[in-house]
XYZ file of C-alpha atoms in Angstrom:
564
model
C -9.527 -6.479 10.000
C -7.263 -4.561 11.955
C -5.423 -5.562 15.382
C -7.002 -4.093 18.461
C -3.202 -2.070 19.252
C -2.534 0.918 21.450
C -2.779 2.350 24.735
C -3.499 5.883 25.401
C -1.721 8.654 26.984
C -2.506 12.323 28.176
C -0.992 15.171 26.644
C -3.040 18.270 25.850
C -3.632 18.641 21.854
C -3.951 22.488 22.558
C 0.089 22.395 23.975
C 1.544 20.694 21.034
C 0.374 23.113 17.813
C 2.984 25.208 18.124
C 5.789 22.668 18.100
C 4.629 21.139 14.934
C 6.401 21.545 11.827
C 5.687 20.425 8.398
C 8.753 18.688 6.440
C 8.756 19.861 3.057
C 9.386 17.189 0.351
C 8.753 16.695 -3.037
C 4.992 16.117 -3.719
C 3.369 13.363 -5.336
C 2.365 13.611 -9.071
C -1.170 15.053 -8.814
C -3.656 13.751 -11.829
C -5.241 16.596 -13.433
C -6.899 14.322 -16.168
C -9.176 13.037 -14.523
C -11.729 11.095 -13.998
C -10.018 7.926 -13.921
C -10.997 4.692 -15.668
C -9.525 1.284 -16.412
C -7.542 -0.497 -19.287
C -7.284 -4.047 -18.589
C -5.252 -4.643 -15.158
C -4.121 -0.901 -14.813
C -5.890 2.363 -13.846
C -5.626 5.140 -16.052
C -6.367 8.975 -16.340
C -8.153 10.793 -19.674
C -4.731 10.664 -21.512
C -4.685 6.769 -21.172
C -1.853 7.296 -18.750
C -1.391 4.696 -15.898
C -2.100 5.856 -12.410
C -0.933 4.361 -9.453
C -2.966 4.754 -6.209
C -0.573 5.205 -3.432
C -3.072 5.927 -0.548
C -3.265 6.219 3.087
C -6.517 5.074 5.413
C -7.754 7.750 7.310
C -10.364 7.081 9.405
C -13.915 8.662 9.439
C -16.179 5.896 10.640
C -16.508 5.530 14.224
C -18.807 6.957 16.853
C -17.872 10.746 16.368
C -18.565 10.267 12.862
C -15.385 13.194 12.513
C -12.340 12.553 10.574
C -9.940 11.454 13.239
C -7.128 14.004 14.099
C -9.092 17.568 13.623
C -8.722 18.022 17.468
C -4.657 17.977 17.035
C -3.986 19.560 13.734
C -5.861 21.823 11.272
C -7.288 19.954 8.455
C -5.172 21.498 5.781
C -1.932 21.024 8.001
C -2.933 16.873 7.715
C -3.818 17.235 3.932
C -0.508 18.863 3.447
C 1.286 16.552 5.535
C -0.132 13.586 3.824
C 1.113 14.740 0.297
C 4.592 15.935 1.635
C 4.721 12.157 2.581
C 4.243 10.989 -0.936
C 0.608 9.482 -0.782
C -1.400 10.983 -3.868
C -4.754 9.174 -2.662
C -6.849 8.720 1.028
C -9.198 6.010 1.344
C -11.738 7.946 3.635
C -13.881 5.636 5.324
C -17.637 6.559 6.198
C -20.448 4.364 7.652
C -23.923 4.252 6.172
C -25.681 5.845 9.032
C -23.849 8.971 7.967
C -26.570 9.496 5.060
C -29.545 7.023 6.059
C -30.021 7.879 9.823
C -31.921 11.448 10.312
C -30.894 11.460 14.119
C -27.245 11.211 13.399
C -27.326 13.045 10.189
C -29.200 16.179 12.046
C -26.142 16.748 14.398
C -23.560 19.042 14.384
C -19.651 18.239 15.118
C -19.926 19.985 18.559
C -23.176 17.913 19.593
C -21.537 14.368 18.338
C -18.627 14.766 20.819
C -20.834 16.228 23.360
C -22.982 13.168 22.987
C -20.149 10.943 23.725
C -18.606 13.626 26.760
C -15.574 14.206 24.682
C -14.831 17.671 25.737
C -11.083 17.884 25.532
C -11.986 16.920 21.665
C -14.420 19.885 21.193
C -12.009 22.338 22.449
C -9.060 20.899 20.194
C -11.305 21.156 16.977
C -12.536 24.694 18.520
C -8.832 25.664 18.290
C -7.276 24.082 15.380
C -10.851 23.507 13.081
C -13.315 26.293 13.901
C -14.855 26.843 11.220
C -16.289 22.998 10.979
C -16.920 22.717 14.989
C -20.812 23.635 14.244
C -21.470 22.159 10.679
C -23.672 19.324 10.372
C -21.724 16.058 10.137
C -21.658 15.321 6.555
C -20.378 19.094 5.774
C -17.480 18.230 8.152
C -16.862 15.040 6.208
C -17.017 17.192 2.849
C -14.960 19.712 4.122
C -12.031 17.173 4.555
C -12.656 15.763 0.996
C -12.261 19.357 -0.206
C -9.364 20.295 1.654
C -7.463 17.015 0.450
C -8.316 18.303 -3.101
C -7.222 21.926 -2.752
C -3.625 20.059 -1.943
C -3.889 17.769 -4.569
C -4.885 14.390 -3.034
C -7.224 12.038 -4.555
C -10.005 10.374 -2.632
C -11.919 7.002 -2.448
C -14.852 7.033 -0.294
C -14.864 3.878 1.520
C -18.180 2.350 2.777
C -16.342 0.938 6.073
C -19.552 -0.443 8.007
C -23.261 0.540 8.580
C -23.565 1.375 12.398
C -20.656 3.700 13.332
C -18.000 1.860 15.693
C -14.623 -0.097 15.209
C -14.315 -2.568 12.587
C -14.118 -5.738 12.102
C -15.553 -9.094 13.729
C -17.772 -11.806 12.567
C -20.550 -10.812 15.267
C -20.680 -7.132 15.410
C -23.819 -7.216 13.063
C -22.307 -5.374 10.195
C -20.261 -7.981 8.509
C -22.804 -8.943 5.762
C -26.131 -8.728 4.094
C -28.973 -9.585 6.235
C -27.139 -8.922 9.454
C -28.377 -6.546 12.336
C -27.161 -3.719 11.052
C -26.707 -4.377 7.541
C -29.766 -3.895 5.736
C -29.159 -4.159 1.956
C -31.595 -1.639 0.954
C -30.629 0.695 3.355
C -26.911 0.275 2.156
C -27.936 0.872 -1.743
C -29.676 4.041 -0.487
C -26.669 5.137 1.391
C -24.051 4.810 -1.772
C -26.523 6.025 -3.739
C -26.931 9.389 -1.513
C -22.948 9.434 -1.209
C -22.322 8.947 -4.757
C -24.687 11.812 -5.673
C -23.273 14.002 -2.736
C -19.784 13.797 -4.511
C -20.712 13.849 -8.265
C -19.084 16.489 -9.815
C -16.025 16.722 -7.090
C -13.269 16.022 -8.942
C -10.859 14.571 -6.561
C -13.408 11.601 -5.677
C -12.043 9.137 -7.799
C -13.435 6.091 -6.563
C -15.930 4.144 -3.920
C -15.326 1.470 -2.110
C -18.671 -0.446 -1.776
C -18.003 -2.406 1.398
C -15.291 -2.810 3.834
C -14.305 -6.673 4.924
C -17.269 -9.009 4.096
C -17.468 -11.251 6.676
C -19.406 -13.404 9.042
C -21.768 -16.721 9.066
C -24.023 -15.096 7.071
C -21.325 -14.514 3.916
C -22.240 -16.886 0.771
C -21.074 -16.266 -3.093
C -24.748 -16.198 -4.426
C -25.711 -13.136 -2.178
C -22.410 -11.527 -2.622
C -22.875 -11.282 -6.470
C -26.606 -10.487 -5.940
C -25.940 -7.153 -4.018
C -22.498 -6.299 -5.087
C -23.889 -6.104 -8.671
C -27.048 -3.965 -7.545
C -24.812 -1.353 -5.312
C -22.129 -1.265 -8.021
C -25.092 -0.295 -10.687
C -26.484 2.439 -8.263
C -23.142 4.147 -7.922
C -22.361 3.970 -11.521
C -25.868 5.263 -12.188
C -25.591 8.341 -9.670
C -21.944 8.932 -10.591
C -20.534 7.590 -13.520
C -17.414 9.210 -13.079
C -15.731 7.210 -10.109
C -14.429 3.861 -10.128
C -16.587 0.991 -8.439
C -14.278 -0.829 -6.210
C -15.479 -4.133 -5.185
C -14.436 -6.241 -1.984
C -14.220 -9.702 -1.492
C -15.465 -12.530 1.200
C -13.932 -13.582 4.860
C -12.417 -9.997 5.442
C -11.705 -9.264 2.198
C -9.049 -12.033 1.637
C -10.971 -14.434 -0.736
C -12.027 -13.436 -4.471
C -11.604 -16.923 -5.673
C -14.805 -17.308 -6.559
C -14.530 -14.805 -9.515
C -11.931 -16.914 -11.188
C -15.102 -18.764 -13.257
C -17.656 -16.603 -12.373
C -17.097 -12.791 -13.651
C -19.509 -9.966 -12.496
C -22.266 -9.019 -14.820
C -22.394 -5.288 -14.984
C -23.758 -3.062 -17.439
C -20.764 -0.693 -17.647
C -17.076 -1.023 -18.559
C -14.032 0.643 -17.795
C -14.729 1.520 -14.244
C -14.136 -2.205 -12.139
C -11.239 -2.376 -9.266
C -11.036 -5.167 -6.946
C -9.813 -4.802 -3.760
C -8.026 -6.871 -1.133
C -6.646 -6.518 2.334
C -3.460 -8.497 3.331
C -1.941 -7.960 7.174
C 0.906 -10.208 8.794
C -2.153 -11.484 10.862
C -4.133 -12.779 8.530
C -1.871 -15.585 8.861
C -1.937 -15.654 12.524
C 1.587 -16.125 14.130
C 2.980 -17.787 11.268
C 5.623 -15.308 10.315
C 7.016 -15.761 14.256
C 6.592 -19.593 14.406
C 7.441 -20.450 10.759
C 10.426 -19.972 8.757
C 10.013 -16.656 6.824
C 11.294 -17.916 3.638
C 8.641 -20.802 3.730
C 5.914 -18.683 4.903
C 6.692 -15.647 2.241
C 6.496 -18.119 -0.294
C 3.615 -19.910 0.707
C 1.548 -16.829 1.846
C 2.647 -15.241 -1.790
C 1.519 -18.434 -3.359
C -1.836 -18.332 -1.763
C -2.806 -14.407 -2.671
C -2.196 -15.218 -6.245
C -4.868 -17.873 -5.878
C -7.545 -16.068 -3.486
C -7.087 -12.651 -5.864
C -3.792 -11.894 -7.589
C -5.274 -14.048 -10.684
C -7.433 -11.221 -11.339
C -4.369 -9.152 -12.816
C -4.079 -11.669 -15.276
C -7.918 -11.602 -16.367
C -7.743 -8.004 -17.003
C -8.804 -6.530 -13.969
C -6.912 -3.714 -11.501
C -6.233 -5.274 -7.765
C -6.189 -2.614 -5.106
C -4.574 -3.751 -1.828
C -6.793 -0.963 0.183
C -5.532 -2.309 3.094
C -1.780 -3.219 4.400
C -0.125 -2.242 7.518
C 2.609 -2.831 10.327
C 3.311 -1.763 13.770
C 5.540 1.172 13.108
C 7.140 0.872 16.497
C 9.204 -2.086 14.966
C 8.925 -4.513 17.637
C 6.447 -6.944 16.216
C 8.330 -9.824 14.657
C 5.427 -10.864 12.887
C 4.748 -7.478 11.360
C 8.554 -6.977 10.569
C 8.882 -10.485 8.906
C 5.614 -9.922 7.021
C 6.110 -6.341 5.566
C 9.733 -7.294 3.419
C 7.748 -10.030 1.838
C 4.761 -8.145 1.115
C 6.486 -4.972 -0.550
C 8.666 -7.779 -2.843
C 5.031 -8.728 -4.349
C 3.726 -5.253 -4.399
C 6.821 -4.136 -6.504
C 6.626 -7.431 -8.621
C 3.049 -7.007 -9.432
C 3.152 -3.343 -9.297
C 0.216 -3.131 -7.204
C -2.220 0.093 -6.365
C -2.683 -0.076 -2.407
C -3.444 2.098 0.621
C -1.430 2.096 4.010
C -3.660 1.161 7.146
C -3.269 4.048 8.596
C -3.043 7.852 8.487
C -4.376 7.732 12.102
C -1.898 8.459 14.885
C -4.698 8.804 17.653
C -8.434 8.403 17.682
C -10.750 10.667 19.692
C -12.624 7.617 21.122
C -11.947 3.768 20.194
C -13.618 0.801 21.844
C -14.517 2.667 24.996
C -11.148 4.153 25.088
C -10.579 8.130 24.874
C -7.554 9.152 22.992
C -5.977 5.690 22.014
C -2.729 5.854 20.423
C -2.748 3.551 17.122
C 0.910 2.430 16.792
C 0.079 0.905 13.117
C -0.396 5.055 12.582
C 2.118 6.469 9.608
C 1.663 9.890 12.331
C 2.100 9.763 16.046
C 0.054 10.179 18.855
C -0.199 14.111 18.230
C -0.446 14.276 14.100
C 2.625 16.434 14.248
C 5.412 13.808 13.491
C 5.939 11.192 11.458
C 6.391 7.867 13.735
C 8.863 5.944 11.577
C 10.647 7.722 9.072
C 12.537 4.654 7.701
C 8.997 2.907 7.160
C 8.629 5.843 4.803
C 11.628 5.260 3.047
C 10.741 1.376 2.670
C 7.237 2.293 0.761
C 8.754 5.461 -1.400
C 9.972 3.432 -4.221
C 6.246 1.727 -4.169
C 4.632 5.174 -4.396
C 5.367 5.685 -8.673
C 4.519 3.263 -11.016
C 7.356 0.938 -12.147
C 5.356 0.595 -15.630
C 1.813 0.776 -17.128
C 0.400 2.468 -20.187
C 2.160 5.782 -20.943
C 5.163 4.693 -18.623
C 7.371 3.914 -21.599
C 9.901 6.244 -21.309
C 12.772 3.423 -21.366
C 12.445 -0.078 -22.618
C 11.373 -2.788 -20.470
C 14.315 -3.705 -17.991
C 14.844 -4.734 -14.430
C 15.660 -2.993 -11.105
C 16.626 -4.828 -8.304
C 14.750 -3.933 -5.339
C 15.615 -4.641 -1.552
C 12.379 -4.589 0.081
C 13.930 -4.362 3.674
C 15.246 -0.580 2.955
C 13.088 0.085 0.156
C 16.084 0.635 -1.798
C 17.402 -0.571 -5.028
C 20.939 -1.581 -6.290
C 22.706 1.528 -8.164
C 26.411 1.173 -9.711
C 28.063 4.606 -9.962
C 30.920 3.776 -11.868
C 32.918 0.182 -12.830
C 35.450 1.669 -10.021
C 33.164 1.815 -7.159
C 31.224 -1.021 -5.314
C 27.391 -1.501 -5.934
C 25.692 0.361 -3.617
C 21.476 0.335 -2.299
C 20.020 3.859 -3.132
C 16.931 5.222 -4.419
C 15.085 3.025 -6.996
C 14.322 6.372 -9.095
C 18.085 6.446 -9.458
C 18.350 2.782 -10.681
C 19.188 2.296 -14.512
C 18.007 -0.822 -16.069
C 19.400 -4.004 -15.600
C 18.991 -7.241 -17.943
C 18.626 -10.464 -16.670
C 19.684 -13.080 -19.518
C 18.861 -16.583 -20.425
C 22.187 -17.175 -18.709
C 21.123 -15.984 -15.762
C 23.719 -12.947 -15.552
C 22.729 -9.582 -14.218
C 24.200 -6.725 -16.435
C 23.590 -3.119 -16.784
C 21.962 -2.104 -19.938
C 23.782 -1.019 -22.623
C 26.978 -2.758 -21.330
C 29.312 -5.963 -21.536
C 29.526 -6.124 -17.506
C 27.746 -8.287 -14.998
C 27.496 -8.443 -11.163
C 30.300 -11.317 -10.228
C 30.871 -13.184 -6.795
C 34.211 -12.728 -5.340
C 34.424 -13.924 -2.195
C 32.180 -14.579 1.278
C 32.092 -10.936 2.770
C 33.488 -9.691 -0.056
C 31.563 -6.493 -2.102
C 30.074 -8.039 -5.381
C 31.609 -6.480 -8.282
C 30.983 -5.996 -12.000
C 33.290 -7.972 -14.183
C 33.330 -8.304 -18.116
C 33.669 -12.002 -18.332
C 30.296 -12.961 -17.934
C 29.501 -15.716 -20.368
C 29.985 -19.294 -18.676
C 31.572 -17.997 -15.569
C 29.996 -19.989 -12.704
C 30.317 -16.372 -10.556
C 28.231 -14.406 -13.211
C 25.383 -16.891 -12.909
C 22.626 -15.954 -10.586
C 19.907 -18.144 -9.405
C 16.655 -17.121 -7.831
C 16.646 -19.667 -4.787
C 14.391 -20.463 -1.515
C 11.034 -20.630 -1.016
C 10.113 -16.788 -1.036
C 12.323 -16.860 -4.495
C 14.016 -13.535 -2.952
C 17.519 -15.105 -2.832
C 19.751 -14.283 -5.391
C 22.587 -16.843 -5.810
C 25.459 -17.594 -7.104
C 29.240 -19.216 -6.680
C 32.623 -18.001 -5.905
C 35.661 -18.609 -7.974
C 36.776 -20.910 -4.937
C 33.158 -22.755 -5.670
C 31.423 -21.457 -2.278
C 27.568 -20.806 -2.584
C 26.906 -17.241 -1.948
C 23.899 -14.689 -2.011
C 23.739 -11.234 -2.444
C 23.410 -9.432 0.630
C 23.795 -5.888 2.188
C 26.403 -4.538 4.737
C 26.076 -1.805 7.293
C 27.322 0.893 5.077
C 24.820 -0.233 2.128
C 27.179 -1.957 -0.106
C 26.323 -5.021 -1.898
C 28.265 -8.168 -0.430
C 28.040 -12.011 -0.994
C 27.731 -13.912 2.247
C 26.719 -17.443 2.728
C 22.572 -17.583 2.086
C 20.170 -17.495 5.242
C 17.627 -19.142 6.269
C 17.014 -21.919 3.796
C 16.141 -24.380 6.431
C 13.109 -24.758 8.340
C 15.240 -22.407 11.427
C 12.113 -20.044 12.510
C 14.861 -17.942 14.680
C 16.633 -16.736 11.352
C 15.929 -13.657 9.833
C 16.777 -13.602 5.937
C 15.765 -10.224 5.117
C 18.927 -8.409 4.409
C 19.353 -10.849 1.635
C 15.807 -10.577 0.230
C 15.887 -9.418 -3.230
C 13.153 -8.746 -6.307
C 13.882 -8.445 -9.784
C 11.409 -6.132 -10.962
C 10.080 -5.045 -14.161
C 10.029 -1.304 -14.793
C 9.690 0.847 -18.054
C 10.316 4.191 -15.980
C 13.985 6.160 -16.803
C 16.647 6.973 -14.208
C 16.765 10.420 -12.919
C 20.431 9.791 -11.761
C 23.190 11.159 -14.036
C 24.952 8.457 -15.998
C 28.272 7.111 -15.138
C 31.213 8.543 -17.062
C 31.116 8.362 -20.600
C 34.766 8.133 -20.918
C 34.991 5.506 -18.762
C 32.171 3.398 -20.156
C 33.678 3.839 -23.943
C 37.318 2.414 -22.746
C 35.417 -0.243 -20.960
C 33.520 -0.922 -23.919
C 36.466 -0.994 -26.422
C 38.155 -3.191 -24.062
C 35.210 -5.623 -24.009
C 35.010 -5.603 -27.925
C 38.677 -6.373 -28.119
C 38.205 -9.430 -25.839
C 35.277 -10.541 -27.209
C 36.872 -10.668 -30.876
C 39.986 -12.394 -29.560
C 37.636 -14.931 -28.263
């Protein structure tokens, strides 16, 4: 369920190509040991090593039936950009009619745009992607999948809708089996054809059977009847792909699976998907206290879908996203909570959306997509700080084969996407890349200590940097409790007895301040004080602090302990 965001503005797609430069960054780890399968709640490769899906949604299900953006940039430039932003996967949408409606299936890309009067888009594709302009629509779709594969990006084929168009509403005729445009037999035929078409295409790693089931006809019994039939059809046609099942009520509700599992003839391929947006809760994030809303929404998510992890199934958040202009308070408050939960559970996910603008959406030519990670011309990142915020979640914290070191905690700050780092005993704690975070122990006495040391985080005074101290046992300023409904505040007492919470100052130094927003105040923003203790088995990429300093301090600690 996507909000109706965006207004068009006109810039020639041909005039921007020369000014668009790709930014080279580290590419995500590409999985060569394909196909993928499941091992309890984890998705794994053929070597049994955990593969975390860190995807972005690329829209190809609207009336034009062509992946968005190809009038703005060459397909390989877009694919390279996806990889350079740290995504290892694309959830590529498609409508059933693409492969079941003969009149649509016979159209070329040029003819499809001509039928909608999109003359400028034809010129843009002719300039940027001339090799596809006269291809049949399905061949153009295959070309996009091929380009992603050439750039080491996995693909999940997402059946988003039956009749091409914007999704989703309760009454668009595409919501549930038996709706005007949602014939179950036609749906099975479409799934089978797509699964067959992409059999042997190694970077196609999964098929999502249907997006956001919804509407007045939805019911649990038909969900089992048809989703199980669809799953069997896909697996029979292409046993290599993961089979991904969505829930009811716009993919918010999988609660019916708690006591009634699906019954399939195959194993090791089943994944469930869920969607989570701020507007899922209306305007609750604006109207309510952020801590209370976060606690309530996170608990509800676990009741509706998160319990599947404990039952041994992977859970894929196949849509989440925000208005990337940064001005939507409802979205901004939700995002920190979502990222904290996604980090704690180490979820697989797909961001909505890659798309910076649409050829034609809801009657509007060139509509701007403010949820898009790329801007209107598909050239630049819309909001680089947002990419920083999600970057820590693009790599797995744990899972099969990710046992580089023993289980420990990283202290994740979702508002920045960074983690607490210590450079040495002589420097203050600061935020930095989570990949550089060493392990922290959270002891039964509720102290936070760097692994392998006698130090612990201590509260000093209000507004002062939190420090590493050495007298930890029994000291009130060394005990850190998770408080508030969100469970995202780490609270202690200063030596003078004042209650404080970990906070971040303007220079990313970890300080202690009065705890924010614990009451019902809905105007207060607590997110600088939101931290999540995340289980990890990843080793740090950072050079360890000076061994000389450590050895001296460890010796001192032993001396102190022996005297005590």
